[in-house]
């Protein structure tokens, strides 16, 4: 029985099929925990933002300017780091106990929160100043609604990272 030492995360690794377990190298218990679900939501929002930025933002990069570059860098950084952490936690219970109790996870989430809030604010400014006027005069101009949805999701991702950072800080300090 694998135990993370955190309430609600003690569960055998793998998937139970009939009388045996398969994929015992993967800890699905972590994925279903509060920290695991937060990581999955962070990854989902980062993927959605990245997809919208590439599909609708890149063709209008000359209009959007550095707001696009800033948001792309933020989503790429946060997606990569969160994905690596999720993989480590799913395959190694020691990784969770060592990394989560260190200051790394707290600082990463605080930085990710600040980066998402600042790049979403910059994208919001770019949408209002440069994309909205084009949306009003050009039929079928989908960059404005897509980038608006992106910066809203950026704020949501920043909020998720703030919550995760707070929980990581509580874990770092030993507060349950």
PDB file of C-alpha atoms in Angstrom, residues 1 15 38 40 49 58 80 93 97 109 154 166:
ATOM      1  CA  UNK A   1       0.000   0.000   0.000  1.00  0.00           C
ATOM      2  CA  UNK A  15      -5.799  -0.131 -11.625  1.00  0.00           C
ATOM      3  CA  UNK A  38      -5.394  21.369  -9.147  1.00  0.00           C
ATOM      4  CA  UNK A  40      -4.813  18.798 -13.925  1.00  0.00           C
ATOM      5  CA  UNK A  49      -4.780  29.179 -23.642  1.00  0.00           C
ATOM      6  CA  UNK A  58      -0.300  34.272 -34.012  1.00  0.00           C
ATOM      7  CA  UNK A  80       5.952  22.454 -18.843  1.00  0.00           C
ATOM      8  CA  UNK A  93       5.601   9.050  -3.962  1.00  0.00           C
ATOM      9  CA  UNK A  97       7.055  14.144  -0.234  1.00  0.00           C
ATOM     10  CA  UNK A 109       3.173  28.689  -8.000  1.00  0.00           C
ATOM     11  CA  UNK A 154      -5.300  33.351 -17.828  1.00  0.00           C
ATOM     12  CA  UNK A 166      -1.048  28.598  -0.698  1.00  0.00           C
TER      13      UNK A 166
END
